[in-house]
Coordinates of C-alpha atoms in Angstrom, one line a residue:
X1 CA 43.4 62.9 78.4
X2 CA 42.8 66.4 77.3
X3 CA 44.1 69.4 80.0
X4 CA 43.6 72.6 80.1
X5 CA 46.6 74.6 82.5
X6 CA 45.1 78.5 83.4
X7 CA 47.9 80.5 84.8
X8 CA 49.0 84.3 85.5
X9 CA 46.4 85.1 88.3
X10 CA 47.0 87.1 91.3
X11 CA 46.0 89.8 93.7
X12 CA 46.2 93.1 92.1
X13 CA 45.4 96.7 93.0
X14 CA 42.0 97.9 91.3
X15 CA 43.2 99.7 88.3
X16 CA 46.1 97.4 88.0
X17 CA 46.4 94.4 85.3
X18 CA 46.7 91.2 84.8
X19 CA 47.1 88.7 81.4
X20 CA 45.9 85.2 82.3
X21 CA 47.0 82.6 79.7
X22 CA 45.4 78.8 79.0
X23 CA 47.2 76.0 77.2
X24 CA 45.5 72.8 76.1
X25 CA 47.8 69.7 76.8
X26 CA 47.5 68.3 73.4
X27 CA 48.8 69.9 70.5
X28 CA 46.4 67.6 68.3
X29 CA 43.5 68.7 69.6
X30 CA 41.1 70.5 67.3
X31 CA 39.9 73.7 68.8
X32 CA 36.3 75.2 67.3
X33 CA 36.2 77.7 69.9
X34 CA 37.9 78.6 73.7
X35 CA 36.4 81.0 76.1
X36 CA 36.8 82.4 79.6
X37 CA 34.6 82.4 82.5
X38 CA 34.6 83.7 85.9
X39 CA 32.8 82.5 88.9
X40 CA 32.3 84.8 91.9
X41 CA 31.5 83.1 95.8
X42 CA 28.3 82.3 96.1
X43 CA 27.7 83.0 91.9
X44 CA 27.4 81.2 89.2
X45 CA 29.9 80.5 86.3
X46 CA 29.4 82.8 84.0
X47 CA 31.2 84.0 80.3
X48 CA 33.8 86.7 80.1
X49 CA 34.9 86.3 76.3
X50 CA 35.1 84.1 73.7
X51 CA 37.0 83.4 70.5
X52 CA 36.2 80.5 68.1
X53 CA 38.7 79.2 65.6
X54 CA 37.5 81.2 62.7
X55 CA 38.7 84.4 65.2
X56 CA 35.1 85.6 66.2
X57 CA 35.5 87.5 69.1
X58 CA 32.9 88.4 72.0
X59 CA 33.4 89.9 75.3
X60 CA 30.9 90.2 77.9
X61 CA 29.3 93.6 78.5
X62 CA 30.8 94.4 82.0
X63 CA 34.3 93.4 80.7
X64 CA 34.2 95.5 77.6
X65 CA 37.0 98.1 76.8
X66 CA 38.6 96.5 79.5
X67 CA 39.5 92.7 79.3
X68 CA 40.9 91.5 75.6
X69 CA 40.9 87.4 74.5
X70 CA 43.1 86.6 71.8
X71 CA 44.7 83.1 70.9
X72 CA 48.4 82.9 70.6
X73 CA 50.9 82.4 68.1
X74 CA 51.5 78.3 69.6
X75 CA 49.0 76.2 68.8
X76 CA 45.8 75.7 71.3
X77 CA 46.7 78.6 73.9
X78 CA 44.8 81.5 74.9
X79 CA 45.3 84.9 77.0
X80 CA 43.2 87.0 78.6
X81 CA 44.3 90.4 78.8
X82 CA 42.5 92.5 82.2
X83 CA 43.2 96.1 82.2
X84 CA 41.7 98.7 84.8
X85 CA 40.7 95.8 86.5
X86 CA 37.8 96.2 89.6
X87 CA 36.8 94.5 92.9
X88 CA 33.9 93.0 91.4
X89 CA 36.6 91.2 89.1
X90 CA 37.3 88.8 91.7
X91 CA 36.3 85.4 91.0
X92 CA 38.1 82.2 90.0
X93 CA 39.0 82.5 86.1
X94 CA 38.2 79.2 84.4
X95 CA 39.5 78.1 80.7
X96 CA 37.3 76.5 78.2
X97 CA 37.9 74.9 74.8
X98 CA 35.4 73.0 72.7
X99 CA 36.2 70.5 70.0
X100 CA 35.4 69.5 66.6
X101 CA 33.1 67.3 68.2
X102 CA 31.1 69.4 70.6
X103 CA 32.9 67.9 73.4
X104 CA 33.7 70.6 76.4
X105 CA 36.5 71.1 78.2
X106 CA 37.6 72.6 81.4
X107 CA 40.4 73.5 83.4
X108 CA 40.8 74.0 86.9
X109 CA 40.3 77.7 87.4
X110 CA 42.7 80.7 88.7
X111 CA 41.7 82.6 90.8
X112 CA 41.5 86.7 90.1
X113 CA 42.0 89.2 93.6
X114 CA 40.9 92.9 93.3
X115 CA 41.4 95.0 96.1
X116 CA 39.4 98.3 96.6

């Protein structure tokens, strides 16, 4: 069974940073694209950035200049670099990976604190 492990969040200070990193359990498993989402109380899930495997790159408007996705040098990981973070940051930060196959995957989320 396919995992995806999100770790690195926090509570944090708005203007402050974080780096939030995903790793798929299996190193087998063939990536076509990973992305991050956030979901806020009472919101729903939506897309912060996204990278497929050929390294296109797209980052939600209200995250721009701000939060940066890249993959990492080991195989099937992720980061999520959040800089000047702000209170309307907070959510729960969920991983996502889809493979060859169209099949989406999930992990369990980790949840992002700003305080004002």
């Amino acid at each position: 069974q396919v995992q995806l492990v999100e770790s690195g969040g926090g509570l944090v200070q708005a203007g402050g940073s974080l780096r939030l990193s995903c790793a798929v359990s299996e190193s087998r498993f063939s990536i076509n694209a990973m992305g991050w989402y956030r979901q806020a109380p009472g919101k729903q899930r939506d897309l912060v950035a996204s990278i497929t495997s050929g390294g296109s790159i797209n980052h939600a408007e209200s995250v721009k200049g701000r939060f940066t996705i890249s993959r990492g040098n080991a195989k099937n990981t992720m980061y999520l670099q959040m800089n000047n973070l702000k209170p309307e940051d907070t959510a729960v930060y969920y991983c996502n990976a889809i493979n060859a196959y169209g099949t989406i995957y999930w992990g369990k989320g980790t949840l992002v604190t700003v305080s004002s």
